Coordinates of C-alpha atoms in Angstrom, one line a residue:
M1 CA 7.3 0.2 -5.5
N2 CA 8.8 -0.1 -8.8
N3 CA 11.9 2.2 -9.1
P4 CA 14.7 1.8 -11.5
W5 CA 17.4 -0.9 -10.5
Y6 CA 19.5 2.1 -10.2
T7 CA 17.6 4.0 -7.0
D8 CA 18.8 0.5 -5.1
A9 CA 22.4 0.1 -6.5
V10 CA 25.6 -0.4 -4.7
I11 CA 27.8 -0.6 -7.3
Y12 CA 31.1 -2.2 -7.1
H13 CA 33.9 -0.4 -9.4
I14 CA 37.0 -2.8 -11.0
F15 CA 39.7 -1.1 -12.7
T16 CA 39.8 -3.4 -15.2
P17 CA 43.1 -3.5 -16.4
S18 CA 44.8 -4.3 -12.7
L19 CA 42.8 -7.8 -12.4
A20 CA 43.7 -8.8 -16.2
R21 CA 46.8 -8.4 -15.2
A22 CA 47.5 -6.5 -18.6
E23 CA 50.4 -4.9 -19.9
F24 CA 50.4 -1.0 -19.4
E25 CA 51.6 -1.1 -23.4
N26 CA 49.2 -2.7 -25.6
D27 CA 51.2 -3.9 -28.4
Y28 CA 47.6 -5.7 -30.7
N29 CA 49.5 -8.4 -30.8
T30 CA 48.6 -10.8 -28.1
Q31 CA 45.2 -12.0 -26.9
N32 CA 44.8 -12.3 -23.4
H33 CA 41.9 -14.6 -22.0
T34 CA 41.1 -13.5 -18.3
F35 CA 36.8 -12.3 -17.7
S36 CA 37.6 -16.3 -16.3
E37 CA 39.6 -14.2 -13.2
F38 CA 36.9 -11.4 -13.1
E39 CA 33.8 -14.2 -12.7
K40 CA 35.7 -15.6 -9.5
W41 CA 34.7 -11.9 -8.0
L42 CA 31.4 -12.4 -8.9
P43 CA 30.2 -14.6 -5.3
H44 CA 32.3 -11.9 -3.5
I45 CA 30.7 -8.3 -4.8
K46 CA 27.3 -10.0 -3.9
K47 CA 28.3 -11.3 -0.6
L48 CA 30.1 -8.0 0.1
G49 CA 26.2 -6.5 -0.9
C50 CA 26.3 -5.1 -4.2
N51 CA 24.0 -5.2 -7.3
A52 CA 25.7 -3.6 -9.6
V53 CA 29.3 -3.4 -11.0
L54 CA 31.4 -0.7 -13.2
F55 CA 34.0 -2.6 -15.4
S56 CA 36.6 0.9 -16.0
P57 CA 37.9 0.5 -18.6
I58 CA 37.6 -2.1 -20.9
L59 CA 37.3 -1.1 -24.9
K60 CA 40.7 -1.9 -26.5
A61 CA 43.4 0.8 -26.0
R62 CA 47.1 2.1 -26.3
S63 CA 47.7 2.3 -22.7
H64 CA 46.0 3.3 -19.4
G65 CA 42.1 2.6 -21.0
Y66 CA 41.2 6.2 -22.0
D67 CA 42.8 6.6 -25.4
V68 CA 40.6 4.1 -27.1
T69 CA 42.1 2.4 -30.1
D70 CA 38.5 0.5 -31.2
Y71 CA 35.0 1.4 -29.7
F72 CA 33.4 -2.0 -31.2
V73 CA 35.8 -4.2 -29.3
I74 CA 36.9 -5.7 -26.1
D75 CA 40.9 -4.7 -24.7
N76 CA 42.4 -8.1 -26.3
R77 CA 44.9 -7.3 -23.0
V78 CA 41.9 -8.3 -21.1
G79 CA 39.5 -10.9 -23.2
T80 CA 37.5 -11.2 -26.7
N81 CA 33.7 -9.8 -27.4
D82 CA 32.4 -13.2 -26.6
E83 CA 33.7 -13.7 -23.3
F84 CA 32.6 -10.5 -22.1
K85 CA 29.3 -11.1 -23.6
A86 CA 29.5 -14.2 -21.4
L87 CA 30.1 -12.9 -18.5
V88 CA 27.7 -9.9 -19.0
K89 CA 25.2 -12.9 -18.8
K90 CA 27.0 -14.5 -16.0
F91 CA 26.5 -12.2 -13.3
H92 CA 22.9 -10.9 -15.0
E93 CA 22.0 -14.8 -13.9
N94 CA 23.0 -13.6 -10.5
G95 CA 21.1 -10.1 -10.5
V96 CA 24.0 -7.7 -10.7
K97 CA 23.8 -5.4 -13.5
V98 CA 27.2 -4.8 -15.8
L99 CA 28.1 -0.6 -16.2
L100 CA 30.5 0.1 -19.2
D101 CA 33.3 3.1 -19.1
S102 CA 32.6 4.8 -22.0
V103 CA 35.2 7.8 -23.5
F104 CA 33.3 10.4 -25.5
N105 CA 35.0 13.1 -25.0
H106 CA 38.7 11.8 -26.9
C107 CA 40.1 9.0 -28.3
G108 CA 44.1 7.8 -28.2
R109 CA 46.3 8.4 -31.2
D110 CA 45.7 5.0 -32.4
F111 CA 42.5 5.3 -33.2
F112 CA 41.6 4.9 -36.9
A113 CA 40.5 8.1 -37.8
F114 CA 43.1 9.7 -36.3
K115 CA 45.7 7.9 -38.0
E116 CA 43.6 8.6 -41.2
L117 CA 43.9 11.9 -40.1
Q118 CA 48.1 11.5 -39.4
N119 CA 48.5 10.1 -43.1
G120 CA 47.3 12.9 -44.9
N121 CA 43.7 12.3 -44.9
R122 CA 42.6 15.6 -44.3
D123 CA 38.7 14.8 -44.9
Y124 CA 39.2 13.3 -41.4
A125 CA 39.8 16.8 -40.0
S126 CA 36.4 17.4 -39.1
W127 CA 36.2 14.2 -36.0
F128 CA 38.3 16.2 -34.0
S129 CA 38.1 19.5 -32.6
G130 CA 40.5 22.5 -33.3
V131 CA 42.9 21.3 -36.0
N132 CA 45.0 23.7 -37.4
F133 CA 47.2 22.8 -40.3
D134 CA 49.0 25.6 -39.7
M135 CA 51.1 24.1 -36.4
Q136 CA 52.6 21.2 -35.8
S137 CA 51.8 19.2 -32.2
P138 CA 54.1 18.7 -29.3
L139 CA 54.0 15.0 -30.2
G140 CA 55.3 16.1 -34.1
D141 CA 51.9 16.1 -36.7
Y142 CA 52.0 17.7 -39.4
F143 CA 48.9 19.7 -37.4
T144 CA 48.0 20.6 -34.4
Y145 CA 44.3 19.7 -32.2
D146 CA 42.7 20.0 -29.3
T147 CA 42.7 17.4 -26.5
W148 CA 42.2 16.2 -22.9
S149 CA 43.6 18.5 -20.8
G150 CA 46.4 19.2 -22.8
H151 CA 47.3 15.8 -23.4
F152 CA 48.0 15.0 -27.1
S153 CA 47.9 11.4 -26.2
L154 CA 44.1 11.8 -25.8
P155 CA 43.1 13.8 -29.3
K156 CA 39.8 15.3 -28.6
F157 CA 36.2 14.5 -30.7
N158 CA 34.7 17.4 -32.6
V159 CA 31.4 16.0 -32.3
H160 CA 29.0 18.3 -33.7
N161 CA 30.7 16.5 -36.7
E162 CA 28.1 14.4 -38.4
A163 CA 30.2 11.1 -38.6
T164 CA 31.6 11.3 -35.7
R165 CA 28.6 11.1 -33.6
K166 CA 27.3 8.5 -35.4
Y167 CA 29.9 6.7 -34.7
L168 CA 29.9 7.3 -31.2
F169 CA 26.5 6.7 -31.1
D170 CA 27.0 3.3 -32.6
A171 CA 29.1 2.4 -30.7
A172 CA 26.8 2.3 -27.6
R173 CA 24.0 0.9 -29.2
F174 CA 26.5 -2.0 -30.1
W175 CA 27.4 -2.4 -26.3
I176 CA 24.0 -2.6 -25.4
D177 CA 22.4 -4.8 -28.3
E178 CA 25.7 -7.1 -28.4
F179 CA 26.6 -7.3 -24.8
D180 CA 23.3 -6.3 -23.0
I181 CA 25.3 -3.5 -20.7
D182 CA 22.6 -2.0 -18.3
G183 CA 24.1 1.5 -17.8
M184 CA 27.7 3.8 -19.0
R185 CA 30.3 6.0 -16.6
L186 CA 30.7 8.8 -19.5
D187 CA 34.7 9.5 -18.8
A188 CA 35.4 13.4 -18.5
A189 CA 31.4 14.4 -18.8
N190 CA 32.2 18.1 -17.6
T191 CA 34.1 18.7 -21.2
L192 CA 31.2 16.7 -23.2
D193 CA 28.8 18.8 -25.4
F194 CA 25.4 18.9 -23.9
D195 CA 23.5 18.1 -27.2
F196 CA 25.4 15.3 -27.5
M197 CA 24.7 13.6 -24.1
K198 CA 20.8 14.8 -24.5
E199 CA 21.0 12.6 -27.9
L200 CA 23.0 9.5 -25.7
R201 CA 20.0 9.8 -23.8
H202 CA 17.5 9.2 -26.2
I203 CA 19.1 6.4 -27.8
T204 CA 20.0 4.8 -24.8
S205 CA 16.3 4.6 -23.0
D206 CA 15.0 3.8 -26.6
K207 CA 17.2 0.6 -26.3
K208 CA 16.9 -0.1 -22.7
A209 CA 13.9 1.9 -20.8
D210 CA 15.9 2.1 -17.5
F211 CA 19.2 2.4 -19.2
W212 CA 21.3 4.3 -16.5
L213 CA 24.1 7.4 -17.3
M214 CA 26.0 8.9 -15.3
G215 CA 29.2 11.3 -15.9
E216 CA 32.5 12.0 -14.4
V217 CA 31.9 15.2 -13.3
V218 CA 34.5 17.1 -11.0
H219 CA 33.2 20.6 -11.2
G220 CA 30.4 22.3 -11.6
D221 CA 26.3 23.2 -10.8
Y222 CA 25.4 19.0 -11.3
P223 CA 21.6 19.8 -12.0
R224 CA 23.0 21.0 -15.3
W225 CA 23.7 17.0 -15.7
V226 CA 21.7 15.5 -13.8
N227 CA 17.8 16.1 -14.6
N228 CA 15.0 14.2 -16.7
E229 CA 16.6 15.1 -20.4
T230 CA 20.6 14.8 -19.7
L231 CA 22.3 12.4 -17.3
H232 CA 20.6 9.8 -14.8
S233 CA 23.8 10.9 -12.1
V234 CA 27.3 12.7 -12.0
T235 CA 29.9 11.8 -9.7
S236 CA 29.6 13.3 -6.8
Y237 CA 33.1 15.3 -6.2
M238 CA 31.3 17.4 -4.0
V239 CA 30.8 15.5 -0.9
Y240 CA 33.7 13.4 -1.8
K241 CA 36.5 16.0 -0.9
A242 CA 33.8 17.0 1.8
L243 CA 33.8 13.0 3.4
F244 CA 37.1 13.1 3.9
S245 CA 38.7 16.9 4.8
S246 CA 35.5 17.3 7.3
H247 CA 37.2 14.3 9.3
N248 CA 40.8 15.3 8.8
D249 CA 40.1 19.0 9.6
N250 CA 37.5 17.8 12.3
N251 CA 34.7 20.0 10.5
L252 CA 31.6 18.0 10.2
F253 CA 29.9 21.4 9.3
E254 CA 31.5 21.3 5.6
L255 CA 30.2 17.9 5.3
A256 CA 26.5 19.0 6.8
H257 CA 26.6 21.6 4.4
T258 CA 27.9 19.7 1.2
I259 CA 25.6 17.2 1.6
Q260 CA 22.9 20.3 1.9
N261 CA 24.0 22.1 -1.3
A262 CA 24.7 19.0 -3.5
Q263 CA 22.0 17.1 -4.2
P264 CA 19.7 18.4 -7.3
N265 CA 16.2 20.0 -6.0
N266 CA 15.1 17.2 -8.7
G267 CA 15.8 14.2 -6.2
L268 CA 17.9 12.6 -9.1
P269 CA 20.5 10.5 -6.5
L270 CA 24.3 11.4 -7.2
Y271 CA 27.0 8.7 -7.3
N272 CA 29.1 9.0 -4.3
F273 CA 31.9 6.9 -3.3
L274 CA 34.8 7.0 -1.2
D275 CA 38.1 6.9 -3.2
N276 CA 38.1 5.3 -7.4
H277 CA 41.3 4.9 -9.8
D278 CA 41.9 8.4 -9.7
Q279 CA 42.1 9.2 -6.3
P280 CA 43.9 8.0 -2.9
R281 CA 42.8 5.0 -1.5
I282 CA 40.4 6.5 1.5
A283 CA 42.6 4.2 3.8
S284 CA 46.1 5.9 2.8
H285 CA 43.3 10.0 2.8
I286 CA 42.6 10.0 6.5
N287 CA 44.4 10.7 9.6
K288 CA 43.2 7.8 11.8
P289 CA 41.6 4.5 11.1
G290 CA 39.3 4.9 12.8
F291 CA 37.3 7.1 10.2
L292 CA 36.5 4.6 8.4
K293 CA 33.8 3.1 10.2
T294 CA 31.9 7.3 9.9
L295 CA 32.6 7.6 6.2
Y296 CA 31.3 4.4 5.0
A297 CA 28.5 4.5 7.6
L298 CA 27.9 8.0 5.6
L299 CA 28.5 6.3 2.4
F300 CA 25.7 4.2 2.8
T301 CA 23.6 7.0 4.7
M302 CA 23.3 10.1 3.2
P303 CA 21.3 10.8 -0.2
G304 CA 22.7 9.3 -3.4
V305 CA 24.0 5.9 -4.9
P306 CA 27.6 4.5 -3.1
S307 CA 30.1 3.2 -4.8
I308 CA 33.1 0.7 -3.5
Y309 CA 36.0 1.0 -5.4
Y310 CA 37.8 -2.5 -5.1
G311 CA 39.7 -3.6 -2.5
S312 CA 39.2 -1.0 -0.8
E313 CA 36.5 -3.1 1.9
W314 CA 40.0 -4.8 2.8
G315 CA 41.0 -1.0 4.3
I316 CA 43.9 -1.3 1.5
K317 CA 46.3 2.0 0.9
G318 CA 47.5 3.7 -1.9
K319 CA 48.9 7.2 -2.7
I320 CA 49.5 8.8 -6.4
E321 CA 53.8 9.3 -5.7
N322 CA 55.9 10.7 -8.1
G323 CA 53.5 11.0 -10.3
S324 CA 52.2 7.5 -11.1
D325 CA 48.8 6.2 -10.0
R326 CA 49.9 2.5 -10.4
A327 CA 49.7 2.3 -6.7
L328 CA 45.7 2.9 -6.7
R329 CA 45.1 0.0 -9.3
P330 CA 46.9 -3.4 -8.1
Y331 CA 45.8 -6.2 -9.1
I332 CA 44.2 -8.6 -6.0
D333 CA 44.0 -12.1 -5.9
I334 CA 40.2 -13.0 -4.9
E335 CA 41.2 -16.1 -3.6
N336 CA 44.2 -14.5 -1.6
P337 CA 43.0 -11.0 -0.7
P338 CA 44.4 -8.5 1.7
N339 CA 43.2 -8.3 5.2
D340 CA 44.1 -4.9 6.5
E341 CA 41.5 -3.9 8.3
P342 CA 39.8 -7.4 9.1
W343 CA 36.6 -6.1 10.6
L344 CA 35.7 -3.4 7.8
M345 CA 34.5 -5.7 4.9
E346 CA 31.7 -7.5 7.1
Y347 CA 30.7 -4.0 8.2
I348 CA 30.1 -3.2 5.0
Q349 CA 28.0 -5.9 4.3
K350 CA 26.4 -5.2 7.5
L351 CA 25.8 -1.4 5.9
A352 CA 24.5 -2.5 2.7
A353 CA 22.1 -4.6 4.2
V354 CA 20.6 -2.1 6.4
R355 CA 20.8 0.7 3.5
S356 CA 18.6 -2.8 1.0
G357 CA 16.2 -2.9 4.0
S358 CA 15.1 1.0 4.1
N359 CA 13.2 3.0 1.4
A360 CA 13.9 5.8 3.9
L361 CA 17.9 5.3 2.7
K362 CA 17.6 4.5 -0.9
Y363 CA 15.1 7.2 -1.5
G364 CA 13.7 9.2 1.5
S365 CA 14.2 12.9 2.1
Y366 CA 17.7 14.6 3.8
R367 CA 17.0 16.7 6.9
K368 CA 19.7 18.3 9.2
M369 CA 19.0 18.1 12.9
Y370 CA 21.9 19.0 14.9
L371 CA 25.3 19.6 14.6
E372 CA 28.3 21.4 17.1
Y373 CA 31.4 22.0 17.0
Q374 CA 33.2 18.2 18.5
K375 CA 30.2 17.2 18.6
P376 CA 28.0 14.8 17.1
F377 CA 26.6 14.9 13.4
V378 CA 22.8 13.6 13.3
F379 CA 20.7 13.8 10.4
E380 CA 17.2 12.3 9.2
R381 CA 16.1 10.4 6.6
A382 CA 12.5 9.8 5.7
F383 CA 10.5 8.3 3.4
D384 CA 6.6 6.8 3.3
G385 CA 6.5 7.2 6.9
E386 CA 9.9 5.6 7.5
H387 CA 12.2 7.8 9.6
I388 CA 15.9 7.1 10.6
Y389 CA 18.1 9.1 12.2
V390 CA 22.2 8.8 11.7
A391 CA 24.6 9.9 13.8
V392 CA 27.8 10.2 13.2
N393 CA 30.7 10.5 16.3
I394 CA 34.0 11.6 15.1
S395 CA 35.7 12.4 18.1
E396 CA 37.7 10.8 20.3
N397 CA 35.7 10.6 23.3
S398 CA 31.9 9.0 23.6
E399 CA 29.6 11.3 23.1
S400 CA 26.1 12.0 23.4
F401 CA 23.1 13.7 21.2
D402 CA 19.3 14.7 22.3
M403 CA 16.5 12.6 20.0
T404 CA 13.4 14.3 21.9
G405 CA 10.3 14.8 20.5
H406 CA 12.0 12.3 18.2
H407 CA 11.5 9.1 19.6
G408 CA 7.7 7.7 19.5
G409 CA 7.8 4.1 21.3
G410 CA 11.5 3.7 20.5
F411 CA 14.2 2.8 17.7
I412 CA 15.7 0.3 16.5
D413 CA 19.2 0.1 15.9
L414 CA 19.5 -1.3 12.8
I415 CA 23.3 -2.1 12.7
S416 CA 23.1 -3.9 16.2
G417 CA 20.0 -5.0 16.0
G418 CA 18.8 -3.6 19.6
K419 CA 15.5 -1.9 20.9
I420 CA 16.2 1.4 22.4
E421 CA 13.2 2.8 24.9
A422 CA 12.3 5.9 24.5
S423 CA 12.9 6.6 28.1
I424 CA 16.5 7.6 26.9
A425 CA 16.1 9.2 23.9
Q426 CA 17.3 12.5 25.6
N427 CA 20.8 11.1 26.7
M428 CA 21.6 8.7 23.1
Q429 CA 25.3 7.3 23.3
I430 CA 27.2 7.0 20.4
E431 CA 31.0 5.8 20.9
P432 CA 34.4 7.1 20.0
F433 CA 35.0 6.5 16.0
S434 CA 31.5 5.1 15.8
A435 CA 27.6 5.8 14.3
R436 CA 24.4 4.4 14.9
V437 CA 21.6 4.3 12.4
L438 CA 18.3 4.3 14.0
R439 CA 14.9 3.2 12.5
L440 CA 11.7 4.9 14.9
L441 CA 9.3 2.5 15.8

């Protein structure tokens, strides 16, 4: 098979400013050199079973990174362009693809075109959406403008403006030409213009045939974005929500229904996750620690591209508190990592290896097989003659499930490695808070 790399991807998501220990406010006067810190993570990322890394965000910005100041410069709080180029080369030499977080919906107030407008150059008004010279902005500008989600620190671009489009598309070309990146996460893709995204798809595919575009989409009909003309994938927030709430509410019907209905009919894989830089750490989001085992098993066996948010492989916790999301984005010393759940990293390694070795789990069809209230959830993944059966038990009790009619010559348990005889297919056992991944022999 010659599938694009991203259909085989397991992504490691890093919040770049935190690992760089960057000051929250950028005074633009200091130049840090922290990419050696990121290189230290490479053996760990590979050992975990990940073959791609998402750096978000990484461009020069005033504060949190999504208020971009310059789309052609790596954030001075992190490193230099040449240093990032060398880091990407190092990751590529180790078989790890590199993705960059891109912010095309809006910029920061220090962006050159916005500064020109603030200084009275109305020629730049067309760069931004909804500029109105009859009102002042809440931040004291002599004009007002559209924003991302009401945040006036984030002026919204007018991507219908030819100069704006050229700047942003030139930046995308630059990242591929200069840094040799392999894909992008489009921030706030649910608010981006569809024609803009289609043109971006064409431009990036011309540069790199297997370049991957993944969009941040919180709500909406995913096939509008995920298709052969627009994006390759989006963040599957529907599945994300169903994963933790189905466990906490003891209602795996929610998850089964969501998996069935979230997948685009075109077969393109969604981006799956249990937590990220905007959401609570999964260990803080669940009612019972045992759910970590079933949740990660689902992440690696259900349809889609799995992603691990840095640090969660050790079971670290973090919640939004008093309106601050800093706890979601801690600095972690890779030479002295946390150890909140000592078993979890090895378990994730095993799951990543299981997925890597199964075309059915990477590319296969999905079919719900069995689900009753407070009983195991069983589904099938199948591809080219390979049949995988996944069973998940979120109960505190051992349960059984019936594989009569699906047992063939028995099964291999891909997690334990043990063989299961066909004679016991009617009474397959599964322990509390656990999952079984069975390959039909």
